[in-house]
Short mmCIF file of C-alpha atoms and ligand atoms in Angstrom, two decimals:
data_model
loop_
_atom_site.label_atom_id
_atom_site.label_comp_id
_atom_site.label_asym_id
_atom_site.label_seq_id
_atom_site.Cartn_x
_atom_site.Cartn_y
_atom_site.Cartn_z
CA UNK A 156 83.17 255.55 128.94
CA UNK A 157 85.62 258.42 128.81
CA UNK A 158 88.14 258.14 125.70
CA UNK A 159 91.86 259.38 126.94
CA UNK A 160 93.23 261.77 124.60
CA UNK A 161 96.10 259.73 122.75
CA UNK A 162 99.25 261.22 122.31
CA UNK A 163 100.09 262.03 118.99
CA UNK A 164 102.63 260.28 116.38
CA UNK A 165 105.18 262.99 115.29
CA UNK A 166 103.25 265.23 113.26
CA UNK A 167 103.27 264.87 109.26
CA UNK A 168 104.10 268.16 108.00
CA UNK A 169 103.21 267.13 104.74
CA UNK A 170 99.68 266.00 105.76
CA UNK A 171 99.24 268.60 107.96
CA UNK A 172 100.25 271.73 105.48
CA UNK A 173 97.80 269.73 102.86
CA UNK A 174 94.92 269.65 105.28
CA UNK A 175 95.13 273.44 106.70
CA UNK A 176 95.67 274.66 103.10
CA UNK A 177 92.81 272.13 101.63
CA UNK A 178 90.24 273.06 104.36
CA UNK A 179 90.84 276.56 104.55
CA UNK A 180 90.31 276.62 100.90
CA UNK A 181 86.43 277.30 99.70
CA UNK A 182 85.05 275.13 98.04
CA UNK A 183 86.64 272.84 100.86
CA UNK A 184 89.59 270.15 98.97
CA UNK A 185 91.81 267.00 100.62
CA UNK A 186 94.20 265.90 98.06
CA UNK A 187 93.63 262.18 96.60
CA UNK A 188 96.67 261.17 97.87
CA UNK A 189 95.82 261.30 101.72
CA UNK A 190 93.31 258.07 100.78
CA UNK A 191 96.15 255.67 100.92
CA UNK A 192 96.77 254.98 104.71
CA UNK A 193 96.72 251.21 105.71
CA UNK A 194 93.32 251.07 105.87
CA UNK A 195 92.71 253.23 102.61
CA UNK A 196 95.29 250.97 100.51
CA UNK A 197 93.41 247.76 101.78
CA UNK A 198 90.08 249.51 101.12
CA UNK A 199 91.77 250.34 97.67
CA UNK A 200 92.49 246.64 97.01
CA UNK A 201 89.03 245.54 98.22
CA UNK A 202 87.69 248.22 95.40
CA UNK A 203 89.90 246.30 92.50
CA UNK A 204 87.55 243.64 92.74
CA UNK A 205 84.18 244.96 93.21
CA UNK A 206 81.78 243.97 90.29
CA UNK A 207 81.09 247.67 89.52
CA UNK A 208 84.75 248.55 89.53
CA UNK A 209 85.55 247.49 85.63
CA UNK A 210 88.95 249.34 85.64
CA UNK A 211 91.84 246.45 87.18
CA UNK A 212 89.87 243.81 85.34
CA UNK A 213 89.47 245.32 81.89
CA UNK A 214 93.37 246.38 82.31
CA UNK A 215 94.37 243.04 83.07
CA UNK A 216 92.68 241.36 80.50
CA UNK A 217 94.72 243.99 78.47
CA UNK A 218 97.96 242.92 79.63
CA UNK A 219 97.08 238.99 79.48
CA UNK A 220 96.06 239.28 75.88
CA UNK A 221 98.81 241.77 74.55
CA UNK A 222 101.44 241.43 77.58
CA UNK A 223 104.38 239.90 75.30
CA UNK A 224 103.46 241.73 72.48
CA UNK A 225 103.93 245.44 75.01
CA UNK A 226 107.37 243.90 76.24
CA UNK A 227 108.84 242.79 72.81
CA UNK A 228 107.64 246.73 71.80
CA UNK A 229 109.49 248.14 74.30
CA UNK A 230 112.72 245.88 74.15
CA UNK A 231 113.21 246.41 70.38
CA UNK A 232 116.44 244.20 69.93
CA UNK A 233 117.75 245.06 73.75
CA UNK A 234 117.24 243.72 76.86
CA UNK A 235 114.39 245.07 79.29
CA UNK A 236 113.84 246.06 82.64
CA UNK A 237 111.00 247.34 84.27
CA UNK A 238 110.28 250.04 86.74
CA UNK A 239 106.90 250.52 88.20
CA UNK A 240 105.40 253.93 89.20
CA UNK A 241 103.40 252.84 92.81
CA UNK A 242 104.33 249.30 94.21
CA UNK A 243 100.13 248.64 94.89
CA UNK A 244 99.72 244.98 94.97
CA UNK A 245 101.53 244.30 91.61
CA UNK A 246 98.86 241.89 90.64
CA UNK A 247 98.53 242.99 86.93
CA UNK A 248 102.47 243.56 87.07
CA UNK A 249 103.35 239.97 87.02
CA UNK A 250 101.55 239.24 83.45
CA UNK A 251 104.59 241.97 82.04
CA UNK A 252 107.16 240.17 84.36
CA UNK A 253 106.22 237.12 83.59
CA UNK A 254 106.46 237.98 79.76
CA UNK A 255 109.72 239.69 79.88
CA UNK A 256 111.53 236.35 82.47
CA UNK A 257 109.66 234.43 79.03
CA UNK A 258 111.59 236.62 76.49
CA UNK A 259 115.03 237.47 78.32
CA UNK A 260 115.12 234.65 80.55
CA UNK A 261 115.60 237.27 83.89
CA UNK A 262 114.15 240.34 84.63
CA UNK A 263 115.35 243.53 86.84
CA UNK A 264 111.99 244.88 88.57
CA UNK A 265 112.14 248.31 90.00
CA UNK A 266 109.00 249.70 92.13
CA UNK A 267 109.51 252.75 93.00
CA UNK A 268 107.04 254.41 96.11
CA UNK A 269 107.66 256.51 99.01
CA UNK A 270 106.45 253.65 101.29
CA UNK A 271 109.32 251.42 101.99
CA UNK A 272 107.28 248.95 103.96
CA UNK A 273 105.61 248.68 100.83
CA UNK A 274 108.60 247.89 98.91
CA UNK A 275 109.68 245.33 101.15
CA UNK A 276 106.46 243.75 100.88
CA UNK A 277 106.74 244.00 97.70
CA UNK A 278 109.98 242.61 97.19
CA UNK A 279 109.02 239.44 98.87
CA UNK A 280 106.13 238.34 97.31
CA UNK A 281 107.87 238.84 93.55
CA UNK A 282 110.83 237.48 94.71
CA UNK A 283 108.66 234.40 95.89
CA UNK A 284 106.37 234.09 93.18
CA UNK A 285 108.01 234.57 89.76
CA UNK A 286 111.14 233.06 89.53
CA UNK A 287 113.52 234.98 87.31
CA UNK A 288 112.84 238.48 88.56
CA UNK A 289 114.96 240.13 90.59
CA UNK A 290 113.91 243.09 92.56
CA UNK A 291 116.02 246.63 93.12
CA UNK A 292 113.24 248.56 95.21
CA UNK A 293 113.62 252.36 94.96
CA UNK A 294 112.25 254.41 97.49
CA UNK A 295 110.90 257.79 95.77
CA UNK A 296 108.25 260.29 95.67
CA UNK A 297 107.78 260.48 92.00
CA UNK A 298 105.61 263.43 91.71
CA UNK A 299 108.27 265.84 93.36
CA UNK A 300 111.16 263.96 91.58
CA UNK A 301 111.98 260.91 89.35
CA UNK A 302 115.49 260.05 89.24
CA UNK A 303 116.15 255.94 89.13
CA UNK A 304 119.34 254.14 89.84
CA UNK A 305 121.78 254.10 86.90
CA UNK A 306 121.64 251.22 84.35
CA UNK A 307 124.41 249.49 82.38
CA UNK A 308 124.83 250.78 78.47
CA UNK A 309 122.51 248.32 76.29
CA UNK A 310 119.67 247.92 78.50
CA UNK A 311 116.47 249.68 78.22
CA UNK A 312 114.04 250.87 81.22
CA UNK A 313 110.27 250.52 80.40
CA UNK A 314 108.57 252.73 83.13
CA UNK A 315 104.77 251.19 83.66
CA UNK A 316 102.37 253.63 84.87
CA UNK A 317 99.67 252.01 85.03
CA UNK A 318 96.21 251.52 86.76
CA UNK A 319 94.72 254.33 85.91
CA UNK A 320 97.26 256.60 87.87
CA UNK A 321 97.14 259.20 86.16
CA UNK A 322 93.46 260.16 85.80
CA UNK A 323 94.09 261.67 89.70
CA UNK A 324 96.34 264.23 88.49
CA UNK A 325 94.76 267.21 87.17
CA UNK A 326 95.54 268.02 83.04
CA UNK A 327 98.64 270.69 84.49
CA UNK A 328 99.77 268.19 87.09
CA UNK A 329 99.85 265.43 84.43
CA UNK A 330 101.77 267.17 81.88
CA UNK A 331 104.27 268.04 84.41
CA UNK A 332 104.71 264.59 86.05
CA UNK A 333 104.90 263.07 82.26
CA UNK A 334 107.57 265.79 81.74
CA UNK A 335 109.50 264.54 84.65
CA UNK A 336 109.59 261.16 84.10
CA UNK A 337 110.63 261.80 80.08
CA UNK A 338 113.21 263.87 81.60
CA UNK A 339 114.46 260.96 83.96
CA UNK A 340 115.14 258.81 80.98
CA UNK A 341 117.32 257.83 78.21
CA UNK A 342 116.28 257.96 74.67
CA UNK A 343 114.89 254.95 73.61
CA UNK A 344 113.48 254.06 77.26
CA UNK A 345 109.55 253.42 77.08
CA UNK A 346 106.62 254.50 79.28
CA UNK A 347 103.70 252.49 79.26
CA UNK A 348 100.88 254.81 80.32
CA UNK A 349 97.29 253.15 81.36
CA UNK A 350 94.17 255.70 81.16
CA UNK A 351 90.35 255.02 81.51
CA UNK A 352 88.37 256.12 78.62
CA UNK A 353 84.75 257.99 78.55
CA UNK A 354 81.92 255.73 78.41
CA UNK A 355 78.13 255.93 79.28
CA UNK A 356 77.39 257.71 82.73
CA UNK A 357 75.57 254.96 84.19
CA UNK A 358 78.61 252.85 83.90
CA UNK A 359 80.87 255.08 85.13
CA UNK A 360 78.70 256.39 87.87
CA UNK A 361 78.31 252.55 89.59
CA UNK A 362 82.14 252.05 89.17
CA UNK A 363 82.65 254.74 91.89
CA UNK A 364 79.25 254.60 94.18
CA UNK A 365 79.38 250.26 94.47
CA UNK A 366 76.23 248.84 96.06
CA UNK A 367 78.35 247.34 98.78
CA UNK A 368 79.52 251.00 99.85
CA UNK A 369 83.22 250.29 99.66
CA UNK A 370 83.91 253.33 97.98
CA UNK A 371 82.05 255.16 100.81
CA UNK A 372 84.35 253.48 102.91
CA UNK A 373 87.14 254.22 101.05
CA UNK A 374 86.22 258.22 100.88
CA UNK A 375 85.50 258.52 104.66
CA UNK A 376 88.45 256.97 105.47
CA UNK A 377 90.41 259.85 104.95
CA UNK A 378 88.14 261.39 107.98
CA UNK A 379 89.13 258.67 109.78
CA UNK A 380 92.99 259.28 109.09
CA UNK A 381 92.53 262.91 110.04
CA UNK A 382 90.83 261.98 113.46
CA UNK A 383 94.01 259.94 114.14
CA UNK A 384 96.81 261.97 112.91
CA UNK A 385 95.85 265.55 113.53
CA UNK A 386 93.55 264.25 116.57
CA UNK A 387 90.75 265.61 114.70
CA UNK A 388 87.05 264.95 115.80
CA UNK A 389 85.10 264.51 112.63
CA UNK A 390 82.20 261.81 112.69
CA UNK A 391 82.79 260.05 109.67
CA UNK A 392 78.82 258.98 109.71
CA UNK A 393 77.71 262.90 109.48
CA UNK A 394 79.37 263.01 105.94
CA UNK A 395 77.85 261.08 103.05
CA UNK A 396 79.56 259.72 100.02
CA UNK A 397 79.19 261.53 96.81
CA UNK A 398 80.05 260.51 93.02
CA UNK A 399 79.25 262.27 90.24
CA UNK A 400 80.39 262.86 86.73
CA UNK A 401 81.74 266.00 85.52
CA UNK A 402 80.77 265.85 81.45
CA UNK A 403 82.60 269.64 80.89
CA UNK A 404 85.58 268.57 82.86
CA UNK A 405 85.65 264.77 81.58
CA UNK A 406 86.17 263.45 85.40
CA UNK A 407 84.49 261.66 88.33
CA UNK A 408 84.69 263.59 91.03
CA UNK A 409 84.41 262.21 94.89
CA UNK A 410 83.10 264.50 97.85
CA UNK A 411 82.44 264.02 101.06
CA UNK A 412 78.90 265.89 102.05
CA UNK A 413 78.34 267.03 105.82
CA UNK A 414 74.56 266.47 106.30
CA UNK A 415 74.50 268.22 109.17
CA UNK A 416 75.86 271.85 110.53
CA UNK A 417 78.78 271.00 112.53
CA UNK A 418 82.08 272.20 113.75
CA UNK A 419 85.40 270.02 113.42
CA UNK A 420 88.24 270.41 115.65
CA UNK A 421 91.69 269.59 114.26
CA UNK A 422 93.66 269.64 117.87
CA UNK A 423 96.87 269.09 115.99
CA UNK A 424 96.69 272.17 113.64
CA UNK A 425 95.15 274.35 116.32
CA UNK A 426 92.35 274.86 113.52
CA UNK A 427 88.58 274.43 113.69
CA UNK A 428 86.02 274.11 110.44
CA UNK A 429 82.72 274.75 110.46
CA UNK A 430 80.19 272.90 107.79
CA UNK A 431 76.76 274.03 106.76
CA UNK A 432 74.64 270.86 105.68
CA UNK A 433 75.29 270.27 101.95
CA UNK A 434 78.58 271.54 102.21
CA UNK A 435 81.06 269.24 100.84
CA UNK A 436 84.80 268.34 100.55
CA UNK A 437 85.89 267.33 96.72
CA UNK A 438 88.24 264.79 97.67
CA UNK A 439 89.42 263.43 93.77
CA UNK A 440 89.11 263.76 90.22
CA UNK A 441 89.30 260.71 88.23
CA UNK A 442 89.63 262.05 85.04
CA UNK A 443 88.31 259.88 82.04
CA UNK A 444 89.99 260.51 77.98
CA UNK A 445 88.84 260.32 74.97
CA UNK A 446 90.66 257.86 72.37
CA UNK A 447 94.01 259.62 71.71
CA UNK A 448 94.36 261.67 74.81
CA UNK A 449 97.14 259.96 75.80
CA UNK A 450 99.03 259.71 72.91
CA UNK A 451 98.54 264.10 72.65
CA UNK A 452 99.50 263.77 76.12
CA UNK A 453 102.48 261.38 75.53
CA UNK A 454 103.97 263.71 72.89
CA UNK A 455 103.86 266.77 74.90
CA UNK A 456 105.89 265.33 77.33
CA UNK A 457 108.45 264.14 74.55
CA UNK A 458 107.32 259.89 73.86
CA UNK A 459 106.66 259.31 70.40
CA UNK A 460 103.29 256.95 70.84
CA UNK A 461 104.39 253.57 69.89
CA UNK A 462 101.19 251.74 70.30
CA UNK A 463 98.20 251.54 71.98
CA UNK A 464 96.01 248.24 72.95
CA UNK A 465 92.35 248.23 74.47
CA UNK A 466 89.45 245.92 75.42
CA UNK A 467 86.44 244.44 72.72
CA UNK A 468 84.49 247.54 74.75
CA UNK A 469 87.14 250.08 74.00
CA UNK A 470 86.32 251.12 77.84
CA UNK A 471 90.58 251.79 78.27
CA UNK A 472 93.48 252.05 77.09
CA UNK A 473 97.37 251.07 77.53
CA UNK A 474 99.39 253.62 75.33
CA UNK A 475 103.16 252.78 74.57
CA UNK A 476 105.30 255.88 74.49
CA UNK A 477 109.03 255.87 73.23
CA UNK A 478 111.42 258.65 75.02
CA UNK A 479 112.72 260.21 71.77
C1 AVI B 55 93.89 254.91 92.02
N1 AVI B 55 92.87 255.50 91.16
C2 AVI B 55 93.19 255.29 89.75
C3 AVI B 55 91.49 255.12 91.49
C4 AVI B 55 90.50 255.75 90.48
O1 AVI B 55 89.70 255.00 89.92
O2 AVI B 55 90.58 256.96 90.25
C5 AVI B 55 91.13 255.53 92.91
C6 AVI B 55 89.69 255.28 93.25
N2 AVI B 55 88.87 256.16 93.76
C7 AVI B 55 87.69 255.61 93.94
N3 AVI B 55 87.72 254.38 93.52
C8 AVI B 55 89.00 254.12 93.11
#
């Protein structure tokens, strides 16, 4: 059967300056952040709870051991409310809203993405589930600029950014984002900053190359993205999944391999790519710390650490950081 071209969607400048720039580059790069289409974010979710993937459920068992303990920290005598960097599926969120509605009765909940569909989404399931929270989406792209709705005098903003965020960002890209977000608060305001720590290869290895191939999934997907929004023509099957751990550079690293010579066509950008076999695209870095990372990392951005909780396995960590 003959496929009719489709017409395109108006053109993402932002996707499409990423792409020519990322696969014009040598070795070949996507950024991380082209991952989370529809499909990607509900590929994402699907990766939370494989069996291999320890990250969501160590970090939840965190926050449902120590979650009133990490509000009453960053409340001091004041009341709380909470903005979240990313409005993913707020699962883990709810343990901190549900202690902070169980210390101050209500709670202001502020998610903050570029997405507003998945604000709205957001907003409705909260709304509907914990009674007591109230929910003041903002719609921002925090790693260009972080500035959140005023607040009254008295009140304190604890900023979670969580999940593991920030292990995408390279070290530079990290100090700067902290520094923004330091610089879009008061003194006094918190930052609760989630990291996963080094542990043995093997461990770490499985957590991003699952036996069910989700991840594979997940990392060809961005193929699949390109195919429709640049009406590109790449076979997702001719490029195989890679994981592998970078000891020097403390980071998992995701490519996607061509295993065959072939030529792409990206009809959108008026651009073509050619592959040899074994040629790859690095798609992330998931960068992995070492105990006290984030508290050096905290500091340079200008948070006194305030505490820091973990798991019996010490495989991550939830650091509290006070703006000072
Ligand atoms: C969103 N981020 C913290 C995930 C991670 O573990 O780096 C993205 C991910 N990539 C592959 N699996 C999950």
């Amino acid at each position: 059967m003959n496929t009719v071209p489709q017409p395109l969607a108006k053109l993402d400048e932002r996707v499409a300056a990423a792409v020519l720039d990322g696969l014009s580059y040598h070795p070949r790069r996507l950024p991380p952040w082209l991952f989370y289409d529809e499909a990607g974010s509900q590929l994402f979710d699907a990766i939370t709870e494989l069996p291999e993937y320890y990250l969501t459920r160590t970090e939840r068992s965190i926050f449902a051991a120590h979650g009133a303990e990490i509000i009453a920290q960053a409340a001091g005598d004041t009341r709380l409310r909470i903005a979240e960097l990313g409005a993913g599926s707020a699962d883990k969120t709810r343990l901190l809203l549900a202690a902070a509605v169980q210390r101050q009765e209500s709670v202001v909940y502020e998610p903050v993405d570029v997405s507003a569909s998945a604000l709205a989404a957001a907003q409705t399931r909260i709304e509907r589930e914990i009674a007591g929270v109230h929910v003041s989406p903002q719609v921002l792209d925090y790693t260009r600029s972080f500035q959140l709705e005023p607040m009254p005098e008295g009140e304190r903003r604890l900023v979670l950014y969580i999940g593991s965020s920030i292990g995408n960002f390279t070290p530079r890209e990290a100090e700067r984002l902290l520094r923004r977000i330091r610089a879009g608060l008061r003194t006094g305001d918190s930052l609760l900053l989630s990291v996963d720590l080094v542990k043995d290869e093997a461990t770490l290895l499985a957590a991003y190359n699952d036996a069910a191939g989700t991840t594979a999934a997940f990392n060809r997907n961005v193929l699949v993205r390109l195919n429709r929004e640049l009406n590109a023509d790449f076979a997702p099957e001719a490029f195989a999944h890679r994981a592998l751990w970078n000891a020097a550079e403390s980071r998992i690293e995701m490519h996607l391999e061509s295993l065959v010579r072939q030529t792409v066509h990206l009809a959108a950008l008026n651009f073509e790519v050619q592959f040899t076999p074994g040629e790859r695209i690095h798609t992330e870095n998931s960068y992995k710390y070492r105990p006290g990372k984030a508290e050096r990392m905290l500091a340079e951005a200008g948070f006194a650490a305030a505490a820091t909780w973990t798991d019996a396995r010490g495989w991550f960590a939830v650091c509290l950081g006070r703006a000072g």
